[in-house]
Structure formats: structure tokens, C-alpha cells
XYZ file of C-alpha atoms in Angstrom:
765
model
C -72.475 93.283 -14.070
C -69.195 94.107 -15.663
C -66.648 90.772 -15.915
C -63.457 90.708 -14.849
C -60.866 91.602 -18.058
C -57.435 90.159 -17.861
C -55.374 90.454 -20.908
C -54.493 87.002 -23.038
C -51.265 87.005 -22.460
C -49.380 83.274 -22.889
C -48.198 81.936 -19.183
C -44.585 81.855 -20.571
C -44.677 85.413 -20.907
C -45.878 86.311 -17.156
C -43.511 86.706 -14.574
C -44.274 83.510 -12.890
C -46.380 80.603 -12.412
C -50.084 80.722 -11.301
C -49.675 80.976 -7.037
C -51.587 78.181 -6.413
C -49.752 75.267 -8.163
C -46.615 76.606 -6.124
C -48.585 76.850 -2.961
C -50.554 73.359 -4.114
C -47.459 71.050 -5.407
C -45.725 72.548 -2.234
C -48.434 71.586 0.069
C -48.725 67.874 -1.174
C -45.018 67.179 -1.771
C -45.056 68.140 2.249
C -47.561 65.567 2.929
C -46.182 63.055 0.717
C -42.262 63.496 2.300
C -44.260 62.761 5.522
C -44.910 59.383 4.399
C -42.219 58.642 1.950
C -39.269 59.856 4.175
C -39.681 56.691 6.205
C -36.698 57.646 8.525
C -38.133 61.215 9.174
C -41.701 60.127 9.531
C -40.044 57.008 12.437
C -38.480 60.344 14.139
C -41.235 62.145 13.974
C -43.667 59.310 15.449
C -40.397 57.802 17.856
C -38.425 60.469 19.429
C -36.858 58.190 22.006
C -34.817 56.884 19.522
C -33.214 59.760 19.559
C -31.585 60.070 22.950
C -32.493 56.503 24.733
C -28.882 54.888 23.307
C -27.078 58.009 24.796
C -28.907 57.730 28.295
C -26.744 57.348 31.131
C -26.854 57.035 35.444
C -26.827 61.064 35.956
C -29.903 60.810 33.119
C -31.559 58.456 35.452
C -30.993 59.852 38.679
C -32.395 63.390 37.494
C -35.251 61.662 35.954
C -36.024 58.750 39.006
C -36.654 62.399 41.600
C -38.439 64.440 38.958
C -40.866 61.996 38.088
C -41.350 60.684 41.735
C -41.545 63.759 42.960
C -44.330 64.790 39.861
C -45.554 61.484 40.287
C -46.661 63.064 44.354
C -48.047 66.275 42.838
C -50.070 64.512 40.508
C -52.065 62.187 42.436
C -54.342 64.616 44.574
C -54.191 66.774 41.629
C -56.006 64.093 39.536
C -58.423 63.057 42.279
C -59.248 67.062 42.560
C -60.042 67.793 38.821
C -62.162 64.512 38.226
C -64.172 66.251 40.539
C -64.298 69.584 37.627
C -64.779 66.768 35.017
C -67.613 65.752 36.614
C -66.397 62.088 36.820
C -65.609 59.926 40.187
C -62.629 60.330 41.459
C -60.826 56.854 40.507
C -61.061 58.338 36.379
C -58.353 61.716 37.225
C -55.420 59.111 37.984
C -56.909 56.989 35.184
C -56.137 59.961 33.374
C -52.576 60.591 35.074
C -51.476 57.294 34.901
C -50.700 55.890 31.375
C -50.171 59.725 29.560
C -46.871 60.451 31.206
C -45.295 56.804 29.881
C -46.859 56.954 26.622
C -45.329 60.457 26.299
C -41.690 58.803 27.206
C -42.195 57.089 23.699
C -43.520 60.199 21.566
C -42.648 63.607 23.316
C -39.375 65.275 22.465
C -39.689 67.696 25.526
C -37.364 66.709 29.234
C -39.752 69.102 30.937
C -43.437 68.107 29.886
C -45.811 66.462 32.479
C -48.852 64.927 30.927
C -51.631 64.562 32.368
C -55.570 65.964 34.299
C -55.214 70.132 33.991
C -57.808 72.518 35.144
C -58.791 73.976 31.873
C -59.695 70.590 30.159
C -61.085 68.964 32.753
C -63.665 72.318 33.227
C -64.338 71.644 29.464
C -64.749 68.260 29.528
C -67.351 68.773 32.889
C -68.895 71.237 30.850
C -69.649 69.042 28.428
C -70.827 66.215 30.703
C -73.563 68.131 32.605
C -74.702 69.831 29.321
C -75.525 65.941 28.100
C -77.086 65.149 31.555
C -80.182 62.753 31.663
C -79.382 62.014 27.829
C -78.668 58.957 28.706
C -74.983 58.431 28.347
C -72.993 58.059 31.696
C -70.494 60.736 32.810
C -67.875 58.419 32.269
C -68.627 57.168 28.930
C -69.314 60.984 27.434
C -65.868 61.969 28.790
C -64.122 58.867 27.362
C -65.747 59.419 23.743
C -64.297 63.423 24.349
C -60.931 62.120 24.578
C -60.919 59.578 21.739
C -62.542 62.157 19.386
C -60.163 64.962 20.829
C -57.319 62.532 19.949
C -58.793 61.938 16.179
C -59.189 65.037 15.415
C -55.752 65.885 16.519
C -53.965 63.330 15.060
C -55.987 64.262 11.779
C -54.680 67.754 11.797
C -50.729 66.910 12.392
C -51.349 64.389 9.271
C -52.757 67.037 6.912
C -50.346 69.787 8.047
C -53.681 71.815 9.466
C -52.169 72.885 13.078
C -51.162 76.508 11.804
C -55.044 76.866 12.319
C -53.441 77.338 15.814
C -51.646 80.178 15.129
C -55.037 82.264 14.414
C -55.301 82.447 18.604
C -52.063 84.973 20.050
C -50.555 85.324 22.803
C -52.456 88.070 24.610
C -55.897 86.432 23.660
C -54.516 82.783 25.391
C -53.519 85.247 28.315
C -57.179 86.183 28.695
C -58.431 82.914 27.664
C -56.477 81.103 30.422
C -56.965 84.153 33.194
C -60.885 84.211 32.821
C -60.749 79.932 32.596
C -58.934 79.937 36.518
C -61.044 82.201 37.215
C -64.446 80.345 36.499
C -62.586 77.510 38.092
C -62.499 79.420 41.344
C -66.111 80.489 40.791
C -67.097 76.529 40.423
C -64.974 75.462 43.709
C -67.034 77.626 46.280
C -69.904 75.929 46.576
C -67.480 72.725 47.361
C -65.233 74.985 49.473
C -68.362 76.608 51.882
C -70.453 73.593 51.863
C -73.195 74.675 50.064
C -75.589 72.533 47.357
C -77.473 73.234 44.395
C -75.965 75.626 42.610
C -74.256 74.327 39.432
C -70.472 74.672 38.500
C -70.743 74.312 34.893
C -72.633 77.815 34.351
C -70.434 80.790 33.584
C -68.703 82.321 36.113
C -70.930 85.289 36.493
C -73.595 82.916 37.005
C -72.362 80.487 39.781
C -71.257 83.956 42.143
C -75.229 85.153 41.744
C -76.237 81.359 43.014
C -73.632 81.446 45.745
C -74.499 84.537 47.070
C -78.073 83.471 46.762
C -77.176 80.660 48.910
C -75.429 81.730 51.123
C -77.097 81.270 54.147
C -76.964 76.871 53.676
C -73.320 77.327 53.688
C -71.743 75.010 55.948
C -69.208 75.942 59.032
C -67.687 72.286 58.642
C -66.623 72.927 54.932
C -65.698 76.491 55.298
C -63.137 76.155 58.447
C -61.443 73.105 57.104
C -61.506 75.307 53.313
C -60.441 78.175 54.936
C -57.553 76.464 56.900
C -56.167 74.384 53.614
C -56.092 77.746 51.923
C -53.607 78.401 55.127
C -51.875 75.949 55.275
C -51.013 75.684 51.899
C -49.857 79.430 51.478
C -48.231 79.454 54.900
C -45.623 75.827 52.931
C -45.786 78.019 49.642
C -43.952 80.769 51.317
C -42.031 79.638 53.831
C -40.729 77.083 51.289
C -39.316 79.788 49.238
C -37.985 81.798 51.621
C -36.178 78.699 53.309
C -35.083 77.407 49.936
C -32.979 80.142 49.557
C -30.893 78.789 52.722
C -30.876 75.500 51.352
C -32.408 74.273 48.038
C -33.815 70.827 49.899
C -36.269 72.997 51.225
C -37.715 74.059 47.962
C -39.624 70.235 47.593
C -41.560 71.641 50.389
C -43.354 73.570 48.778
C -43.368 70.372 46.091
C -45.611 68.306 47.753
C -47.539 70.516 49.824
C -50.698 69.132 48.069
C -50.075 65.557 49.400
C -49.405 66.972 53.017
C -52.233 68.936 52.995
C -54.342 66.029 52.072
C -52.247 63.561 55.118
C -53.276 66.469 57.426
C -56.598 67.176 56.616
C -57.874 63.380 55.176
C -56.219 62.476 59.133
C -58.379 65.052 60.545
C -61.400 63.793 58.707
C -60.780 60.241 59.757
C -60.259 61.238 63.309
C -63.624 63.330 63.409
C -66.252 61.355 61.333
C -65.126 58.125 63.716
C -65.488 59.787 66.909
C -69.130 61.658 65.869
C -71.059 59.918 64.153
C -73.421 62.927 63.565
C -70.505 64.675 62.387
C -71.253 66.125 58.828
C -68.772 66.871 56.914
C -68.671 66.303 52.798
C -65.922 63.691 52.408
C -64.813 62.253 48.732
C -66.156 59.071 49.160
C -65.493 55.670 47.741
C -62.483 55.529 45.730
C -62.805 52.440 42.979
C -59.303 50.343 43.239
C -58.054 48.536 40.170
C -57.202 49.834 36.633
C -60.005 49.967 34.050
C -60.710 47.491 32.081
C -59.502 48.243 28.472
C -61.785 48.404 26.330
C -62.528 50.517 23.034
C -64.900 53.827 23.801
C -68.266 53.569 23.105
C -69.329 55.987 20.530
C -72.777 56.081 18.404
C -73.637 58.188 15.997
C -75.965 60.305 18.637
C -73.193 60.669 20.888
C -70.735 61.457 17.969
C -73.313 64.417 16.391
C -73.523 65.764 20.513
C -69.842 65.628 21.410
C -67.782 66.778 17.930
C -67.694 70.424 18.050
C -66.705 70.051 21.761
C -64.330 68.143 20.949
C -63.112 70.482 18.135
C -62.559 73.037 21.443
C -60.939 70.715 23.403
C -58.193 70.024 20.906
C -57.604 72.961 20.257
C -57.047 74.331 24.045
C -55.033 71.200 23.985
C -52.158 71.876 21.741
C -52.668 75.662 22.705
C -51.765 74.555 26.552
C -49.304 71.988 25.418
C -47.237 73.458 22.772
C -46.764 77.274 24.610
C -45.723 75.111 27.599
C -43.198 73.042 25.756
C -41.637 75.810 23.790
C -41.560 78.416 27.121
C -39.268 75.652 28.833
C -37.467 74.295 26.482
C -36.939 78.247 25.553
C -35.313 78.512 29.160
C -33.066 75.661 28.943
C -31.980 76.637 25.272
C -33.033 73.576 23.448
C -35.606 72.917 20.881
C -39.045 70.677 20.581
C -40.331 69.465 17.078
C -43.645 70.991 17.152
C -45.175 68.323 15.018
C -43.766 65.387 17.273
C -45.570 67.158 20.133
C -48.845 67.414 18.315
C -49.027 63.866 17.135
C -47.599 62.908 20.538
C -50.754 64.963 21.810
C -53.311 62.595 19.334
C -51.859 59.465 20.588
C -51.826 60.117 23.942
C -55.359 60.856 23.993
C -56.636 57.916 21.603
C -54.771 55.174 23.631
C -55.433 56.603 27.071
C -58.870 56.808 26.370
C -59.025 52.929 26.119
C -58.181 53.140 29.737
C -60.909 55.298 31.069
C -58.960 58.594 30.651
C -60.575 61.644 29.719
C -58.201 64.305 27.398
C -55.309 65.554 29.065
C -52.586 67.850 28.070
C -49.539 69.360 29.249
C -49.812 70.991 32.743
C -47.866 74.397 33.231
C -47.473 73.819 37.093
C -46.162 70.012 36.781
C -43.818 70.466 34.100
C -42.362 73.277 35.668
C -41.449 71.686 38.658
C -40.481 68.486 36.618
C -38.053 70.944 35.735
C -36.680 72.014 38.515
C -36.446 68.833 40.567
C -34.023 67.585 37.605
C -35.875 66.241 34.844
C -33.231 64.896 31.993
C -35.124 63.273 29.500
C -39.206 62.269 28.863
C -38.181 58.998 30.701
C -38.930 61.014 33.944
C -42.330 60.202 32.704
C -42.406 56.407 33.168
C -41.636 57.058 37.302
C -44.757 59.501 37.352
C -46.813 56.418 35.800
C -45.239 53.596 38.248
C -45.875 55.927 41.453
C -49.385 56.756 40.241
C -50.092 53.097 39.865
C -48.674 52.641 43.184
C -51.757 54.916 44.376
C -54.039 53.432 42.296
C -53.512 49.739 43.470
C -52.934 49.944 47.280
C -54.261 53.606 48.585
C -57.678 53.678 46.856
C -59.163 52.835 50.043
C -57.448 56.210 52.115
C -59.194 58.348 49.586
C -62.511 58.029 51.027
C -62.104 60.457 53.955
C -60.626 63.179 51.666
C -62.754 66.770 52.984
C -64.199 67.989 49.239
C -62.921 71.740 50.934
C -59.496 70.552 50.931
C -59.586 69.099 47.098
C -61.467 72.103 46.350
C -58.791 74.574 48.032
C -55.878 72.615 46.451
C -57.352 73.608 42.623
C -58.268 77.140 43.593
C -54.764 77.738 44.311
C -53.462 75.494 41.849
C -55.636 77.568 38.928
C -54.720 80.950 40.774
C -50.987 80.891 39.486
C -52.661 80.693 36.180
C -54.275 84.301 36.320
C -51.989 86.998 34.321
C -51.334 90.246 36.956
C -53.336 93.537 36.177
C -49.636 94.616 35.012
C -49.409 91.955 32.019
C -52.399 93.875 30.790
C -50.327 97.779 31.169
C -47.483 95.861 29.600
C -49.811 94.971 26.298
C -51.352 98.461 27.035
C -47.366 99.663 26.350
C -46.770 97.062 23.326
C -50.303 97.642 21.106
C -53.606 98.606 22.308
C -54.839 95.725 20.105
C -53.138 93.332 22.190
C -54.288 94.745 25.757
C -57.431 94.593 24.043
C -58.171 91.589 22.973
C -56.986 90.016 26.345
C -59.614 92.127 28.045
C -62.185 90.691 25.374
C -60.949 87.034 25.778
C -61.462 87.635 29.729
C -64.904 88.954 30.196
C -65.883 86.559 27.270
C -64.817 83.149 29.213
C -65.600 85.254 32.286
C -69.510 86.226 31.424
C -70.581 83.520 28.907
C -68.596 80.161 29.687
C -65.050 78.852 28.848
C -66.061 76.793 25.571
C -67.524 80.719 23.750
C -64.540 81.976 25.581
C -61.819 80.254 23.278
C -64.284 81.163 20.233
C -64.640 84.919 21.481
C -60.578 85.041 21.224
C -59.712 82.920 18.351
C -62.402 85.872 16.835
C -60.620 88.663 18.987
C -57.447 87.472 16.879
C -58.602 87.274 13.469
C -60.585 90.262 13.789
C -57.802 92.108 15.238
C -55.778 91.214 12.147
C -58.612 92.182 9.903
C -58.861 95.161 11.138
C -55.341 96.100 10.949
C -55.374 94.846 7.002
C -59.068 96.385 6.376
C -57.312 100.204 7.408
C -53.793 100.250 6.346
C -52.336 103.436 6.280
C -50.929 104.873 2.857
C -47.772 107.014 3.454
C -47.080 110.318 1.296
C -43.214 110.154 0.643
C -41.060 112.442 0.263
C -36.696 112.965 -0.472
C -34.655 115.168 1.835
C -32.225 117.610 -0.438
C -29.369 116.151 1.138
C -29.786 112.469 1.218
C -32.274 111.884 -1.239
C -33.676 109.043 0.617
C -37.894 108.799 0.050
C -38.852 108.410 3.770
C -42.594 109.007 5.171
C -43.416 112.915 5.748
C -45.619 111.844 8.925
C -42.586 110.499 10.257
C -39.810 112.592 9.678
C -39.021 116.178 9.217
C -39.240 116.584 5.220
C -40.795 118.780 2.732
C -44.089 117.767 1.747
C -43.742 117.475 -2.193
C -44.969 120.330 -4.458
C -42.958 118.907 -8.051
C -46.365 117.599 -9.122
C -45.084 113.718 -8.668
C -47.422 112.169 -6.036
C -44.824 109.209 -3.956
C -47.201 106.579 -1.933
C -47.186 103.995 -0.441
C -49.666 101.333 0.862
C -47.984 100.092 4.110
C -50.645 96.680 3.607
C -51.455 93.894 0.718
C -54.193 95.703 -1.296
C -57.249 92.855 -1.074
C -60.845 93.534 -1.332
C -60.994 94.058 2.898
C -59.146 97.528 2.323
C -59.276 98.495 -1.351
C -61.809 100.869 -1.407
C -59.784 102.519 1.675
C -56.914 102.563 -0.009
C -58.527 103.618 -3.352
C -60.181 106.786 -1.292
C -56.836 107.852 1.082
C -54.702 107.974 -2.001
C -57.379 110.315 -4.099
C -57.592 112.274 -0.637
C -53.437 112.950 -0.265
C -53.629 113.223 -3.891
C -56.322 115.958 -3.635
C -54.735 117.100 -0.257
C -51.333 118.261 -2.271
C -52.441 119.643 -5.967
C -54.010 122.219 -6.877
C -57.793 122.057 -6.827
C -59.514 122.513 -9.607
C -62.571 125.384 -8.772
C -65.194 125.747 -10.762
C -64.026 122.922 -13.295
C -65.609 119.650 -13.301
C -65.809 116.746 -16.383
C -69.306 115.835 -17.918
C -68.489 112.937 -20.206
C -65.752 113.619 -21.804
C -65.967 117.228 -21.863
C -65.199 120.361 -19.924
C -67.622 122.848 -18.186
C -67.733 125.788 -15.965
C -69.596 124.936 -12.579
C -69.478 126.248 -9.257
C -67.862 123.756 -6.908
C -66.953 123.973 -2.900
C -63.511 125.233 -2.840
C -64.702 125.632 1.149
C -64.945 121.582 1.687
C -60.984 121.120 -0.239
C -59.273 123.464 2.116
C -60.884 121.697 4.917
C -59.515 118.729 3.876
C -56.017 119.855 3.113
C -55.788 121.391 6.573
C -56.836 118.552 7.978
C -54.139 116.268 6.572
C -51.490 118.818 7.250
C -52.806 119.171 11.199
C -52.894 114.878 10.976
C -48.723 114.829 9.414
C -47.101 117.495 11.618
C -49.178 116.073 14.848
C -48.209 112.889 14.462
C -44.445 113.979 13.448
C -44.358 115.109 17.612
C -45.308 110.957 18.248
C -41.422 110.462 16.894
C -38.550 111.142 19.548
C -36.481 111.041 16.458
C -37.740 114.658 15.276
C -37.455 116.132 18.851
C -33.700 117.871 18.485
C -35.182 119.142 14.836
C -39.162 120.264 15.476
C -38.318 123.700 15.892
C -38.795 123.266 11.562
C -42.038 121.997 11.926
C -43.471 125.373 12.685
C -42.107 127.150 10.114
C -43.129 124.482 7.850
C -46.682 123.958 8.737
C -46.957 127.818 8.235
C -45.651 128.035 4.971
C -47.831 124.853 3.965
C -51.184 126.250 5.044
C -50.887 129.806 3.924
C -49.916 128.325 0.329
C -52.425 129.783 -2.188
C -54.259 127.515 -4.286
C -53.025 128.494 -7.227
C -49.231 127.833 -5.411
C -49.868 124.235 -5.397
C -48.584 121.816 -8.828
C -50.589 119.965 -10.840
C -50.498 117.059 -10.563
C -47.940 115.225 -12.785
C -47.566 111.232 -11.769
C -48.093 108.764 -9.249
C -45.355 106.480 -7.416
C -47.023 103.510 -5.737
C -44.196 102.096 -3.655
C -45.423 98.448 -3.664
C -42.493 97.076 -1.160
C -45.386 96.484 1.871
C -47.828 94.912 -1.117
C -47.451 91.020 -0.704
C -50.377 90.311 -2.112
C -53.132 91.450 -4.643
C -56.829 90.317 -5.639
C -59.433 91.259 -8.350
C -61.137 93.767 -5.868
C -57.416 95.417 -5.742
C -56.551 95.596 -8.871
C -59.822 97.204 -9.853
C -58.885 99.847 -7.309
C -55.789 101.016 -8.774
C -57.682 100.917 -12.336
C -59.915 102.977 -10.263
C -56.849 105.328 -9.021
C -55.649 105.849 -12.556
C -58.914 106.832 -14.004
C -60.022 109.209 -11.539
C -56.577 110.993 -10.934
C -55.949 111.138 -14.713
C -59.512 113.156 -14.982
C -58.733 114.973 -11.925
C -55.098 116.137 -13.615
C -57.254 117.239 -16.896
C -59.200 119.550 -14.359
C -56.175 120.783 -12.928
C -54.456 122.044 -16.066
C -58.028 123.199 -17.281
C -58.258 125.158 -13.978
C -54.851 127.299 -15.110
C -55.983 127.561 -18.129
C -59.467 129.372 -17.217
C -56.799 130.998 -14.315
C -54.138 132.286 -17.365
C -57.493 134.032 -19.515
C -58.888 135.509 -16.659
C -55.665 136.805 -15.862
C -55.052 137.776 -19.592
C -51.638 135.799 -19.133
C -50.463 133.388 -21.660
C -48.225 131.744 -18.753
C -48.371 130.701 -15.550
C -45.528 129.396 -13.181
C -47.660 125.604 -12.660
C -49.101 125.312 -16.603
C -46.973 122.552 -18.057
C -47.485 121.388 -21.718
C -49.929 118.680 -20.793
C -49.486 115.397 -20.858
C -51.145 112.036 -20.017
C -51.444 111.292 -16.014
C -49.416 108.576 -15.231
C -48.958 106.301 -12.674
C -45.876 103.710 -12.034
C -44.565 101.454 -9.320
C -41.649 100.780 -7.975
C -40.153 98.107 -5.591
C -42.737 95.257 -6.364
C -43.372 91.596 -5.745
C -43.537 88.783 -8.122
C -46.398 87.524 -7.181
C -48.327 91.227 -7.552
C -46.490 91.663 -10.702
C -47.870 88.484 -12.363
C -51.380 90.130 -11.370
C -50.619 93.189 -12.693
C -49.448 92.160 -15.913
C -52.222 90.045 -16.966
C -54.929 92.384 -15.750
C -53.051 94.949 -18.388
C -51.906 97.673 -15.328
C -48.437 96.516 -16.981
C -47.053 94.785 -19.711
C -45.368 91.475 -19.869
C -41.853 92.057 -17.839
C -40.165 89.183 -19.706
C -41.461 90.953 -23.361
C -39.646 94.475 -21.625
C -36.128 92.616 -21.038
C -36.348 90.873 -24.249
C -36.742 93.973 -25.924
C -34.379 96.451 -23.722
C -31.690 92.819 -24.305
C -32.069 93.191 -28.549
C -31.504 97.282 -27.621
C -28.728 96.512 -25.660
C -26.783 93.803 -28.156
C -27.580 96.364 -31.233
C -25.965 99.417 -29.225
C -23.131 97.005 -28.277
C -22.537 96.578 -32.178
C -23.414 100.245 -33.360
C -20.493 101.310 -30.601
C -17.271 102.368 -32.667
C -14.963 100.802 -30.402
C -17.003 97.741 -30.075
C -17.198 98.642 -25.941
C -19.907 99.132 -23.614
C -18.020 100.858 -21.309
C -19.968 104.604 -21.287
C -23.622 103.089 -22.461
C -26.363 102.962 -20.321
C -28.497 100.130 -20.731
C -30.711 101.876 -23.259
C -28.074 102.708 -26.070
C -27.852 106.331 -24.802
C -23.884 107.799 -24.288
C -23.191 109.196 -20.579
C -19.915 110.716 -19.689
C -17.036 108.867 -18.942
C -16.095 109.809 -15.187
C -12.310 109.389 -14.537
C -12.611 109.790 -11.007
C -14.911 107.127 -9.957
C -13.410 104.514 -12.537
C -10.039 105.214 -10.969
C -11.547 104.726 -7.299
C -13.984 101.748 -8.474
C -12.668 99.610 -11.316
C -15.573 98.005 -12.067
C -17.427 97.339 -15.441
C -20.017 99.501 -15.128
C -22.005 98.075 -18.015
C -22.113 94.825 -16.350
C -23.717 96.213 -13.327
C -26.417 97.583 -15.184
C -26.935 94.656 -17.441
C -26.811 92.701 -13.827
C -29.620 94.838 -12.896
C -32.051 94.521 -15.413
C -31.035 90.822 -15.225
C -31.993 90.772 -11.794
C -34.945 92.874 -11.030
C -38.495 92.925 -12.151
C -39.107 95.383 -14.313
C -41.291 97.524 -17.601
C -42.117 100.552 -18.797
C -43.909 101.625 -15.749
C -42.740 99.018 -13.118
C -39.663 100.250 -11.957
C -36.267 98.613 -9.059
C -36.748 101.621 -6.838
C -38.871 105.089 -6.367
C -36.099 106.331 -7.795
C -36.023 104.954 -11.584
C -39.438 105.667 -11.198
C -39.153 109.234 -11.337
C -36.177 109.360 -13.331
C -38.737 107.448 -16.504
C -41.566 109.703 -15.584
C -39.389 112.792 -16.710
C -37.316 111.354 -19.148
C -41.090 110.734 -20.827
C -41.680 113.758 -20.789
C -38.357 115.459 -22.264
């Protein structure tokens, strides 16, 4: 196999050092600074020191009201979400207990409320269910999962790997969250209807099928309680929102609606159960009172191996949910959060809380929103939330016994229903771009049919795939200048002529890498062959030429398709509506051109302004393009020679003195230019600059007056424009020297497309 060939150029003569050195240096310095900048480290680790000294009575009252309100809200949610996690009810309260007060120390958002959430509880429940019969208790599995998730979280923060979370786009998060919410609602149907024997950790579609098959076993008592709870909650929600318009105090009815539902239906359940010994109703049962005895999480090697992959999944969702919610709420009130501190706080909270019986927690959107609207001022509101939860753990556990399971299911269903995006959001995403809307739908369907865990990885896969596809099939724009402005623009957007000079200007709209190198190569050659003369009956064999019969029809078809595409695309741009009447005439002129009226390919100019990266495969593609188009240009010259001979003519309007085909580049990024230098596509910029500097010095020495005002950087005399110099009293030569000093140029690399084209024609004079 052929080796990659490079030029033996001293690293000091390259335009820049190796990119790896720059990236590695920056990365390791950032890690070093994380530990060496003690003040910054303390600020990131303990943000509380940034505001606690300014704490005042106004903040105290706001935090007290908000924290207590969220505490009342999280108690029924914690008990309900524990059932999602396949755990006894008290573990939901343990999870709600310690997180808020820890976040007071380590968090930077005044609004975030940490504790159990629906999606994390579902993921925990699926992990517990997947290990049923393994010999490990559900509590042991859930706590170990939280601990491992926290450790992974801390590791990602320490080595700055949280960037991988950016692989999951907002549309994909919308689809995943909506799919997870539907899965949670489906999983609560059996409890709402009193149906036994349904595996609620299965994918949504399987749960729905099982519920349908066992619908005859549903119990009317549970259905009545479940439906009544839903109706009660909806009435309170609607009435509170309406009454709050008259008096803001009524808003809190909606905030505590879950607690009111628990009190009401637990009282009814207690009365019915006491009055009728044979009354059948599914209730929460015993809730252990008192705190969990602190202990180190039990993690054996077997448990570790079975949970590590699931812990990674939980970590990803924890960070995604938390940071997304914190940023959204901070944006509303115009303050900033520290993402690094937020990620760190999540790791610390989950690690420490696991010693106190908590399973994995993260920021809750519903509770955080309530926290904000209740007047939270600082993260200190979490202290009051912890106090309220502690009171419930110590003194209210016996009252939780008679809570109907159907009521808990109704609370969960209504809580997560608000997380389901409306169909309108899909339509809006479609208006932004089809990739975003398709990503949302795919993430939703993957979660719906295959489960939450597969859904999150499918969601990440969709995000990455959309980026890969975009990079693999970039647009190659053909550029042409307007006769009036001389600005080079995309012919498929603006009403400009198709180039006819033989100098073809194109712009790849993405980096040139292994994913797209072949596509870019073929698109460039296709474009060139579509707008220049087709060398009919001319082929190359080795280094010689011979007459053969080629398919001219394929060329005409390709040219017609390309022209149709250009003029069709123009109609999609409203900017052209006022001048679209020119398109028909331009189109007719182009398709009516004879083959011999098309130009010979003189040169190709590649505008590299959109190319931020190029790899070895991309370099090979550029080399192949030059060789292929150089051969094609020779064929075109041979075609006109044959045409002249057949017409007994010695000249043709398209015949030129043949000169070797050239490729020039404009607007090249330094990192791309470095690769082009070592591959031999262009010469070293440093050497070119030194050579020009020497020529410039010689031109100054040879100048009769010792002045350089009328001599350009190449030492060529130019006319002195009196009007221009009077209007703009500038040193023209100094400007030209600065342009050479502050730009990256060489023999075939230029500052602009205009410079590239000027160089092409000056080389042919």
C-alpha cells in the first residue's frame, strides 16, 4: 500500500507548531490550574463563600418561604418516586433529605431543588429490576448505583470530560424526556387500576400490552381513588392558576396540591379501611420512621461489574437534567451559574448522600420552578427543605401507611405529564431544520419501544449521527462575482452568472476529513466538468492521447442536472424574488450553449474559509483533484486542437496558449496551512515571506528617490493616484507591507479570492 508522503521541512519553517502540542499543553495546564489555583479551586468547590457574607433578612425570608414550600412538595413526590425506583417509601425521603442542604454549600443556582426525580427513579428501578434474583437487596443496588454515579461524576469534573455531555443536543433531550415521561405514565397504570403482575420496568409498549391483556383483573376501588385523585389535582391546578390572577396567594394552592391530595385521600382510605375490615385497597404500607444509619455503600466486585454501565447512564442523565434546568432558570432571572461547580456539586451530593441511604438524585424541574416562583434568594433555601423533610421522617411516618397507591400513581402521572413536549414543539423544530425534529422523534420512539436506558444512548447516537451526516455530505458552493461589486457569491443563492472564464472558484462548506474527502473530491470534479468544455472523443492513456468514442450524452445530462439544481435552489431564497425574472433568460442562455462555447479549465481556486480542519485523507483528495483536473484540462486543449483541425482553422475563440493547470487557495486557516505545507501542496509560508521581504528591500535600495510610495511589495512600479492620495493621506506601501506581515500567503495560497485570480493571470502573462 502506498505510504503517505510528506515534505522534510524544519518545524521552524512551518506556519505553526503541531496542533497536538497546543491542545495537550492547554489541556494539561487547565488541569494543573484546577489544583494549583487554590483560591479558584475553593471558589468552584465552595461557592457558598461567595454570597454568605452578604446574607440579609430579605434573603432569609425569601429562602424560608421557598424552602418550606418545596419541602412540603417533595414529601409526597419522594414517597411516590421511591415506588418508581422499586424501593420502600422511606428511601424516597432519604433521597430528598440530604441533597438540598449539601447543595447549599456546593451549588451556584438559587433556584435548583435537589432530590428524587421521575427519570432517575425510573432508571434506578430498572437497574434494581434487572438484578432481581441476584442475591442483592434492592436498597443495596440503588445506593451502590448512586455512589458509582457520583464517583464517575467527580472523575469527569476533575479531568474536564464533561464536554461529552454536549454530544446530546437539545432536540434529543426533548425527545428522550418526553419518551421517558410516557414510559413513567404507562408504568403507573397498573397501580392506578389495581392490576397485578405487570412488569413496570419493561419498555412502554410492552407495559401497555400487558395492561390491556390483564384489564379484566382491574379493581374498581383503586380506579375510583386514582381517577378521583387525578380530577382533584386538575381542579386545584386549574382553579389556582385562575384565582392567582386576582390574588397571588392563591398560587400556593397549586404548589401544595399534591400534599392536599395525600391528606384528603389518605383520610378517606383510613376511614374506609377502619370501618370495613374486608375493604380491599392497595396502600403504601409501613414507612420506616427515623433516619438511615450512616454506613459505607456495599459494593462488591460482582455488583460493580453489573452496575458500572448503568451508573454511566445515570451520570449522563443526572448532569443533563441538572445543568439544563439550572441554565434555564438562571436565564430567566439574568444571573450566571458555574457549570463546573454544578457538575461537581452533583458528584459530591450523590457520593455523600449514598452513605445516608439515598439513591441517585438531581435537580427537579417542577420543584425548582416552584422554588423560584416562591421567592428563593440563595441556595440556602435548601436548608429549610431539609428541615421539613427531616420532620416528616421523624414524626409523620405512621401517617403515610394508609396512602393509597392509586393516589401516588396519579400524583406521579400528573407530575411527569408536564414534561411531555407538545406536538407543536416538533413542528417548530421542523421549521428550524429537519435534522432537529427527526432527532426528537427518533429519541422519543427509541425510549418508547426499547426502554429508557436504550433511549438515552439512541438519543446520543442520533445527535452524533446528525453531525456525522452533515460533515460527510457538505455542500460545495460554486462562486461567481457580480460585475458591479466584484464580490464572489454562491451561484445557487444569488442572481449571478455561471463562471465562463475558465477559472473555477469553489468553496467547501465544511472541514475536509476522511468522512467527506471522497464526496468533496467528486463534487469538485463534477462541478468543473459541468461548466467547462467536455473533451468529446478525447481520452488519455498513460502519458499520451488517443482518439476514442466517449459518451457525450452523459456530460449533457450531468450539466443539465447541475444547472437545474442551481436555478431551482435560487427560487427558495426570497432575496431573489425581485430579480427572479432574470433567471429564465440566464437559464436559457446556459442550456443553449454549445459544447465548444464552454471554456477550457484554466485554474481552480478553492476558498478555504469554511475549512477549519484537514487530515491525511483530505490532503490526498486535494492532490487527486489536481491530478484529475490537470489531465482533464489537457484533454480540453486537445479537443480544441482536434476541432480546429477538422474545421481547417488555426485558431478558435477558446484556444489559448496552453499552460499547466493550477490550483490556488484562499482564506486558509493556519492549522490547515501547516498540513498543506508538510504535504507539499504549497511551499512554506515563512520561506515565501522571507523571499518577499528580501525583494522588497532590494526594490527600496534600487528606487531613485529612496521612496517606496509607488512601488508594490513585489517591486513593481505602479501609477500614482493623486486623487486617492489627496483623499486618503496614507502610506500605501506600509499598508501593503502590513498585509504581507499579518496574513498567511505563499505561491499558491492567498489572502483572498481576488488575489488568487490576479496571481493566476499574472503567471500567464
